[in-house]
Coordinates of N, CA and C in Angstrom, one line a residue:
V462 N 6.3 18.1 16.1 CA 6.9 18.9 15.0 C 6.2 20.3 15.0
E463 N 7.0 21.3 15.2 CA 6.5 22.7 15.1 C 5.8 23.0 13.8
G464 N 4.6 23.5 13.8 CA 3.9 23.9 12.6 C 3.3 22.8 11.9
A465 N 3.3 21.5 12.4 CA 2.7 20.4 11.8 C 1.1 20.5 11.8
S466 N 0.5 20.2 10.8 CA -1.0 20.1 10.7 C -1.3 19.2 9.6
W467 N -2.6 19.0 9.3 CA -3.0 18.1 8.2 C -2.5 18.6 6.9
K468 N -2.4 19.9 6.7 CA -1.9 20.5 5.5 C -0.3 20.4 5.4
H469 N 0.3 20.4 6.5 CA 1.8 20.4 6.6 C 2.3 19.3 7.6
P470 N 2.2 18.0 7.1 CA 2.5 16.9 8.0 C 3.9 16.9 8.7
E471 N 4.9 17.4 8.0 CA 6.2 17.5 8.6 C 6.6 18.9 9.1
G472 N 5.6 19.8 9.2 CA 5.9 21.1 9.6 C 5.6 22.1 8.5
K473 N 5.8 23.4 8.8 CA 5.4 24.4 7.9 C 6.0 24.4 6.5
D474 N 7.2 23.8 6.3 CA 7.8 23.7 5.0 C 7.4 22.4 4.2
S475 N 6.4 21.6 4.7 CA 5.9 20.5 4.0 C 4.5 20.7 3.5
D476 N 4.1 19.9 2.6 CA 2.7 20.0 2.1 C 2.2 18.6 1.7
I477 N 1.0 18.6 1.2 CA 0.3 17.3 0.9 C 0.2 17.1 -0.6
K478 N 0.8 17.9 -1.4 CA 0.6 17.9 -2.9 C 0.9 16.5 -3.5
E479 N 1.9 15.8 -3.0 CA 2.2 14.5 -3.5 C 1.6 13.4 -2.7
R480 N 0.7 13.7 -1.8 CA 0.1 12.7 -0.9 C -1.4 12.7 -0.9
M481 N -2.0 13.1 -2.0 CA -3.4 13.2 -2.0 C -4.1 11.8 -1.9
N482 N -3.3 10.8 -2.1 CA -3.9 9.4 -1.9 C -3.4 8.8 -0.6
H483 N -2.8 9.5 0.3 CA -2.4 9.0 1.6 C -3.5 9.4 2.6
P484 N -3.5 8.7 3.8 CA -4.5 9.1 4.8 C -4.1 10.5 5.4
V485 N -5.2 11.2 5.7 CA -5.0 12.5 6.4 C -4.4 12.2 7.8
V486 N -3.4 13.0 8.2 CA -2.8 12.8 9.6 C -2.8 14.2 10.2
H487 N -2.4 14.2 11.5 CA -2.4 15.4 12.3 C -3.8 15.9 12.4
V488 N -4.7 15.0 12.7 CA -6.1 15.5 13.0 C -6.5 14.9 14.4
S489 N -7.0 15.8 15.2 CA -7.5 15.3 16.5 C -8.8 14.6 16.3
W490 N -9.2 14.0 17.4 CA -10.5 13.3 17.4 C -11.6 14.3 17.1
K491 N -11.5 15.5 17.7 CA -12.5 16.6 17.4 C -12.5 17.0 15.9
D492 N -11.3 17.0 15.3 CA -11.2 17.3 13.9 C -11.9 16.3 13.1
G493 N -11.6 15.0 13.4 CA -12.2 13.9 12.6 C -13.8 13.9 12.8
L494 N -14.2 14.1 14.0 CA -15.7 14.2 14.2 C -16.3 15.3 13.4
T495 N -15.7 16.4 13.4 CA -16.2 17.6 12.7 C -16.3 17.3 11.2
F496 N -15.2 16.7 10.7 CA -15.2 16.4 9.2 C -16.3 15.4 8.9
C497 N -16.4 14.3 9.7 CA -17.5 13.3 9.5 C -18.8 13.9 9.5
K498 N -19.1 14.8 10.4 CA -20.4 15.5 10.5 C -20.6 16.3 9.2
W499 N -19.6 17.0 8.8 CA -19.7 17.9 7.6 C -20.0 17.0 6.4
A500 N -19.4 15.8 6.3 CA -19.7 14.9 5.2 C -21.0 14.1 5.3
G501 N -21.7 14.3 6.4 CA -23.0 13.6 6.6 C -22.7 12.2 7.1
K502 N -21.6 12.0 7.8 CA -21.2 10.7 8.3 C -20.9 10.8 9.8
R503 N -20.1 9.8 10.3 CA -19.8 9.8 11.7 C -18.5 9.0 11.8
L504 N -17.9 9.1 13.0 CA -16.8 8.1 13.3 C -17.4 6.8 13.7
P505 N -16.8 5.7 13.3 CA -17.3 4.4 13.7 C -17.1 4.1 15.2
T506 N -18.0 3.3 15.7 CA -17.7 2.9 17.1 C -16.5 1.9 17.1
E507 N -16.0 1.6 18.2 CA -14.9 0.6 18.3 C -15.3 -0.7 17.8
A508 N -16.5 -1.1 18.2 CA -17.1 -2.4 17.8 C -17.3 -2.5 16.3
E509 N -17.8 -1.4 15.7 CA -18.0 -1.4 14.2 C -16.6 -1.4 13.5
W510 N -15.7 -0.7 14.0 CA -14.3 -0.6 13.4 C -13.7 -2.0 13.4
E511 N -13.8 -2.7 14.5 CA -13.2 -4.0 14.6 C -13.9 -5.1 13.7
Y512 N -15.2 -5.0 13.7 CA -16.0 -5.9 12.8 C -15.6 -5.6 11.4
A513 N -15.5 -4.4 11.0 CA -15.1 -4.0 9.6 C -13.7 -4.5 9.3
A514 N -12.8 -4.3 10.3 CA -11.4 -4.7 10.1 C -11.3 -6.2 9.8
R515 N -12.1 -7.0 10.5 CA -12.0 -8.5 10.4 C -12.5 -8.9 9.0
G516 N -13.3 -8.1 8.4 CA -13.7 -8.5 7.0 C -14.4 -9.8 6.9
G517 N -15.2 -10.2 7.9 CA -15.9 -11.5 7.9 C -15.2 -12.6 8.5
L518 N -13.9 -12.5 8.9 CA -13.1 -13.5 9.5 C -13.3 -13.5 11.0
Q519 N -13.1 -14.6 11.6 CA -13.2 -14.7 13.1 C -11.9 -15.3 13.6
N520 N -11.6 -14.9 14.8 CA -10.4 -15.4 15.5 C -9.1 -15.4 14.7
R521 N -8.9 -14.3 14.0 CA -7.7 -14.0 13.2 C -7.0 -12.8 13.7
L522 N -5.7 -12.7 13.7 CA -5.0 -11.5 14.2 C -5.1 -10.3 13.2
F523 N -5.1 -10.6 11.9 CA -5.1 -9.5 10.9 C -6.3 -9.6 10.0
P524 N -6.6 -8.6 9.3 CA -7.8 -8.6 8.4 C -7.8 -9.8 7.4
W525 N -6.6 -10.4 7.1 CA -6.5 -11.4 6.1 C -6.2 -12.8 6.7
G526 N -5.9 -12.9 8.0 CA -5.6 -14.2 8.6 C -4.6 -13.9 9.7
N527 N -3.7 -15.0 10.0 CA -2.8 -14.9 11.1 C -1.4 -14.6 10.7
N528 N -1.0 -14.7 9.4 CA 0.3 -14.5 9.0 C 0.5 -13.0 8.6
P529 N 1.4 -12.3 9.3 CA 1.6 -10.9 8.9 C 2.1 -10.6 7.5
T530 N 2.8 -11.6 6.9 CA 3.3 -11.4 5.5 C 2.9 -12.7 4.7
P531 N 1.6 -12.7 4.3 CA 1.2 -13.9 3.4 C 2.1 -14.0 2.2
R532 N 2.5 -15.2 1.9 CA 3.3 -15.5 0.7 C 4.6 -14.6 0.7
G533 N 5.0 -14.2 1.9 CA 6.2 -13.3 1.9 C 5.9 -11.9 1.5
E534 N 4.7 -11.5 1.3 CA 4.3 -10.2 0.8 C 3.9 -9.3 2.0
H535 N 4.2 -8.0 1.9 CA 3.7 -7.1 2.9 C 2.3 -6.6 2.6
W536 N 1.4 -6.8 3.5 CA 0.0 -6.5 3.4 C -0.4 -5.3 4.3
M537 N 0.6 -4.7 5.0 CA 0.4 -3.6 5.8 C 1.7 -2.8 6.0
N538 N 1.5 -1.5 6.4 CA 2.6 -0.6 6.5 C 3.0 -0.5 8.0
I539 N 4.0 -1.2 8.4 CA 4.5 -1.1 9.8 C 6.0 -1.0 9.7
W540 N 6.6 -0.8 10.9 CA 8.1 -0.7 11.0 C 8.7 -2.1 10.8
Q541 N 9.7 -2.2 9.9 CA 10.5 -3.4 9.7 C 11.9 -3.1 10.2
G542 N 12.6 -4.1 10.6 CA 14.0 -3.9 11.1 C 14.0 -3.8 12.6
E543 N 14.9 -3.0 13.1 CA 15.1 -2.9 14.6 C 14.5 -1.5 15.0
F544 N 13.5 -1.5 15.8 CA 12.9 -0.3 16.3 C 13.7 0.3 17.5
P545 N 13.9 1.5 17.6 CA 13.6 2.6 16.6 C 14.8 3.0 15.8
T546 N 15.8 2.2 15.7 CA 17.1 2.7 15.1 C 17.2 2.4 13.6
N547 N 16.5 1.4 13.1 CA 16.7 1.0 11.7 C 15.4 0.4 11.1
N548 N 14.7 1.3 10.3 CA 13.6 0.8 9.5 C 14.1 0.4 8.2
T549 N 14.0 -0.9 7.8 CA 14.6 -1.4 6.6 C 13.7 -1.1 5.4
L550 N 12.5 -0.6 5.7 CA 11.5 -0.1 4.6 C 11.2 -1.3 3.7
D551 N 11.2 -2.5 4.2 CA 10.8 -3.7 3.4 C 9.4 -3.5 2.8
D552 N 8.5 -2.8 3.4 CA 7.2 -2.6 2.8 C 7.2 -1.4 1.9
G553 N 8.3 -0.7 1.7 CA 8.4 0.4 0.8 C 8.2 1.8 1.3
Y554 N 7.9 1.9 2.6 CA 7.5 3.2 3.2 C 8.1 3.5 4.5
A555 N 8.6 4.7 4.7 CA 9.1 5.2 6.0 C 8.0 5.9 6.8
G556 N 7.1 6.5 6.1 CA 5.9 7.1 6.7 C 4.6 6.5 6.2
T557 N 3.6 7.3 5.9 CA 2.4 6.7 5.5 C 2.5 6.2 4.1
A558 N 1.6 5.2 3.7 CA 1.5 4.6 2.4 C 0.2 5.1 1.8
P559 N 0.1 5.0 0.5 CA -1.2 5.3 -0.2 C -2.3 4.5 0.4
V560 N -3.5 5.0 0.5 CA -4.6 4.3 1.2 C -5.0 3.0 0.5
D561 N -4.7 2.8 -0.8 CA -5.0 1.6 -1.4 C -3.8 0.8 -1.8
E562 N -2.7 0.9 -1.1 CA -1.4 0.3 -1.4 C -1.5 -1.3 -1.2
Y563 N -2.1 -1.7 -0.2 CA -2.1 -3.1 0.1 C -3.5 -3.8 -0.2
Q564 N -3.5 -5.1 -0.1 CA -4.8 -5.8 -0.4 C -5.9 -5.4 0.5
P565 N -7.1 -5.2 -0.1 CA -8.3 -4.9 0.8 C -8.7 -6.2 1.5
N566 N -9.4 -6.0 2.6 CA -10.0 -7.2 3.3 C -11.2 -7.7 2.5
K567 N -11.9 -8.7 3.0 CA -13.0 -9.3 2.2 C -14.2 -8.3 2.2
Y568 N -14.2 -7.3 2.9 CA -15.3 -6.2 2.8 C -14.8 -5.1 1.9
G569 N -13.7 -5.2 1.3 CA -13.2 -4.2 0.4 C -12.5 -3.0 1.1
L570 N -12.2 -3.1 2.3 CA -11.6 -2.0 3.1 C -10.1 -2.2 3.1
Y571 N -9.4 -1.1 2.8 CA -8.0 -1.0 2.8 C -7.3 -0.5 4.1
N572 N -6.1 -1.0 4.3 CA -5.3 -0.5 5.5 C -6.0 -0.5 6.8
M573 N -6.6 -1.6 7.1 CA -7.3 -1.7 8.4 C -6.2 -2.2 9.5
A574 N -5.0 -2.4 9.0 CA -3.9 -2.8 10.0 C -2.7 -1.9 9.5
G575 N -2.1 -1.3 10.4 CA -0.9 -0.4 10.1 C -1.3 0.8 9.4
N576 N -0.3 1.5 8.9 CA -0.4 2.8 8.2 C -0.6 3.9 9.2
V577 N -1.8 4.2 9.6 CA -2.1 5.2 10.6 C -3.1 4.7 11.6
W578 N -3.0 5.1 12.9 CA -4.0 4.8 13.9 C -5.3 5.5 13.4
E579 N -6.4 5.0 13.7 CA -7.7 5.6 13.4 C -8.6 5.9 14.6
W580 N -9.0 7.1 14.7 CA -9.9 7.4 15.8 C -11.3 6.7 15.6
V581 N -11.9 6.3 16.7 CA -13.2 5.8 16.7 C -14.0 6.7 17.7
S582 N -15.3 6.5 17.8 CA -16.1 7.4 18.6 C -16.1 7.1 20.1
D583 N -15.7 5.9 20.5 CA -15.8 5.5 21.9 C -14.8 6.2 22.8
W584 N -15.2 6.4 24.0 CA -14.3 6.8 25.1 C -13.6 5.6 25.5
W585 N -12.4 5.8 26.0 CA -11.5 4.7 26.4 C -11.9 4.2 27.8
T586 N -11.9 2.8 27.9 CA -12.1 2.1 29.1 C -11.1 0.9 29.1
I587 N -10.7 0.5 30.2 CA -9.7 -0.6 30.3 C -10.5 -1.9 30.1
R588 N -11.7 -2.0 30.6 CA -12.5 -3.2 30.5 C -13.8 -3.0 29.8
H589 N -14.0 -4.0 28.9 CA -15.3 -4.0 28.2 C -16.3 -4.8 29.0
S590 N -17.6 -4.6 28.8 CA -18.6 -5.5 29.5 C -18.4 -6.9 29.1
S591 N -18.6 -7.8 30.1 CA -18.5 -9.2 29.8 C -19.8 -9.8 29.3
E592 N -20.8 -9.0 29.4 CA -22.1 -9.4 28.9 C -22.2 -9.3 27.3
P593 N -22.8 -10.2 26.7 CA -23.0 -10.1 25.2 C -23.8 -8.8 24.9
Q594 N -23.3 -8.1 23.9 CA -24.0 -6.9 23.5 C -24.1 -6.8 22.0
K595 N -25.2 -6.1 21.5 CA -25.3 -5.9 20.1 C -24.9 -4.4 19.9
D596 N -23.9 -4.2 19.1 CA -23.4 -2.9 18.7 C -23.1 -2.0 20.0
P597 N -22.1 -2.5 20.8 CA -21.8 -1.7 22.0 C -21.2 -0.4 21.7
Q598 N -21.5 0.6 22.5 CA -21.1 2.0 22.2 C -20.0 2.5 23.1
G599 N -19.6 1.7 24.1 CA -18.5 2.2 25.0 C -19.1 3.1 26.1
P600 N -18.2 3.5 27.0 CA -18.7 4.4 28.1 C -19.3 5.7 27.6
A601 N -20.1 6.3 28.4 CA -20.8 7.5 28.1 C -19.9 8.7 28.2
S602 N -18.8 8.6 28.9 CA -17.9 9.7 29.1 C -16.5 9.2 29.4
G603 N -15.5 10.1 29.4 CA -14.1 9.7 29.8 C -13.2 10.9 29.5
T604 N -11.9 10.6 29.6 CA -10.9 11.6 29.3 C -10.1 11.4 28.1
E605 N -10.1 10.1 27.6 CA -9.4 9.7 26.4 C -10.3 9.0 25.4
K606 N -9.9 9.1 24.1 CA -10.7 8.4 23.1 C -9.9 7.2 22.5
V607 N -10.6 6.2 22.0 CA -10.0 5.0 21.5 C -9.5 5.2 20.1
K608 N -8.3 4.6 19.8 CA -7.8 4.6 18.4 C -7.5 3.2 18.1
K609 N -7.7 2.8 16.8 CA -7.5 1.4 16.4 C -6.6 1.3 15.2
G610 N -6.0 0.1 15.0 CA -5.4 -0.2 13.7 C -3.9 -0.2 13.7
G611 N -3.2 0.5 14.7 CA -1.8 0.6 14.6 C -1.3 1.5 13.6
S612 N 0.0 1.6 13.4 CA 0.5 2.6 12.4 C 1.9 2.1 11.8
Y613 N 2.4 3.0 11.0 CA 3.7 2.7 10.3 C 4.8 2.7 11.4
M614 N 4.6 3.2 12.6 CA 5.6 3.2 13.6 C 5.5 2.0 14.5
C615 N 4.5 1.1 14.3 CA 4.4 0.0 15.2 C 5.3 -1.1 14.7
H616 N 5.9 -1.8 15.7 CA 6.8 -3.0 15.5 C 6.4 -4.0 16.5
R617 N 6.6 -5.3 16.2 CA 6.2 -6.3 17.1 C 6.8 -6.2 18.4
E618 N 8.1 -5.8 18.5 CA 8.8 -5.7 19.8 C 8.4 -4.5 20.6
Y619 N 7.8 -3.5 19.9 CA 7.5 -2.2 20.6 C 6.0 -2.0 20.7
C620 N 5.3 -2.1 19.6 CA 3.9 -1.7 19.6 C 3.1 -2.8 18.8
Y621 N 2.9 -3.9 19.3 CA 2.2 -5.0 18.5 C 0.7 -4.7 18.5
R622 N 0.3 -3.5 18.1 CA -1.1 -3.1 18.1 C -1.7 -2.9 16.7
Y623 N -1.1 -3.6 15.8 CA -1.7 -3.5 14.4 C -2.5 -4.8 14.1
R624 N -3.0 -5.4 15.2 CA -3.9 -6.5 15.1 C -5.3 -6.0 15.2
C625 N -6.3 -6.8 14.6 CA -7.7 -6.4 14.6 C -8.2 -6.0 16.0
A626 N -7.9 -6.8 17.0 CA -8.5 -6.6 18.3 C -7.7 -5.5 19.2
S627 N -6.6 -5.1 18.7 CA -5.7 -4.2 19.5 C -6.3 -2.8 19.5
R628 N -5.9 -2.0 20.5 CA -6.4 -0.7 20.7 C -5.5 0.1 21.5
S629 N -5.6 1.4 21.5 CA -4.8 2.3 22.3 C -5.7 3.6 22.5
Q630 N -5.1 4.6 23.1 CA -5.9 5.8 23.4 C -5.1 7.1 23.3
N631 N -5.8 8.2 23.2 CA -5.2 9.5 23.2 C -6.3 10.5 23.7
T632 N -5.9 11.6 24.1 CA -6.8 12.7 24.5 C -7.5 13.2 23.2
P633 N -8.7 13.6 23.2 CA -9.4 14.0 22.0 C -8.8 15.2 21.3
D634 N -7.9 16.0 21.9 CA -7.3 17.1 21.2 C -5.9 16.7 20.7
S635 N -5.5 15.5 20.8 CA -4.2 15.0 20.3 C -4.2 14.9 18.8
S636 N -3.0 15.1 18.2 CA -2.8 14.8 16.8 C -1.4 14.3 16.6
A637 N -1.1 13.6 15.6 CA 0.2 13.0 15.3 C 0.4 12.6 13.9
S638 N 1.6 12.4 13.4 CA 1.9 12.1 12.1 C 1.5 10.7 11.7
N639 N 1.0 9.9 12.7 CA 0.6 8.5 12.5 C -0.8 8.3 13.0
L640 N -1.6 9.4 13.0 CA -3.0 9.3 13.5 C -4.0 10.0 12.6
G641 N -5.0 9.2 12.2 CA -6.0 9.8 11.3 C -7.4 9.3 11.7
F642 N -8.2 9.1 10.7 CA -9.6 8.6 11.0 C -10.2 8.1 9.7
R643 N -11.3 7.4 9.8 CA -12.1 7.1 8.6 C -13.6 7.3 9.0
C644 N -14.4 7.6 8.0 CA -15.8 7.8 8.3 C -16.6 6.6 8.2
A645 N -17.7 6.6 8.9 CA -18.7 5.5 8.8 C -20.1 6.1 8.5
Q646 N -21.0 5.3 8.1 CA -22.3 5.8 7.8 C -23.3 4.8 8.2
S647 N -24.3 5.2 8.9 CA -25.4 4.3 9.4 C -26.2 3.9 8.2
S648 N -26.8 2.7 8.2 CA -27.6 2.3 7.1 C -28.9 3.1 7.0
V649 N -29.4 3.3 5.9 CA -30.6 4.1 5.7 C -31.8 3.3 5.5

């Protein structure tokens, strides 16, 4: 979209006045890293992000379990209906949802599945080490960065990447209407 930025998500004639509680979008990996440093924080590693997303659960697809709609309720913002022609908006949103719209996981973190992809610090690699590691950091270099969590544009038939373990990648200078970040902080 011409003129799109974090201040103008749908182009120069849009703004964020009514979305101050939505995730920031149209930020590159470099933008997210710069903001995190400014805030005295950092981007999480891929391993940290996934650990946080699981909220203490193991071997589950989503931060709350294996059912994408517990008790028939939407707990994430993804595409419903037939992709890409008909989004039924069953979750209430065509684009981003407020950051606290759905149930938090057991760690109190919101929207760890769907809504917007989130940059992490790791460089992209196809294969992780098969050796057990404590807090793996990913490769030392690369051409693309990892993003986690899926987005409102994900659909099971097209982009089933809104699961805790799923991942994708983009170049560090990429931005999109479904791509943001969250900050992490090392323990003191």
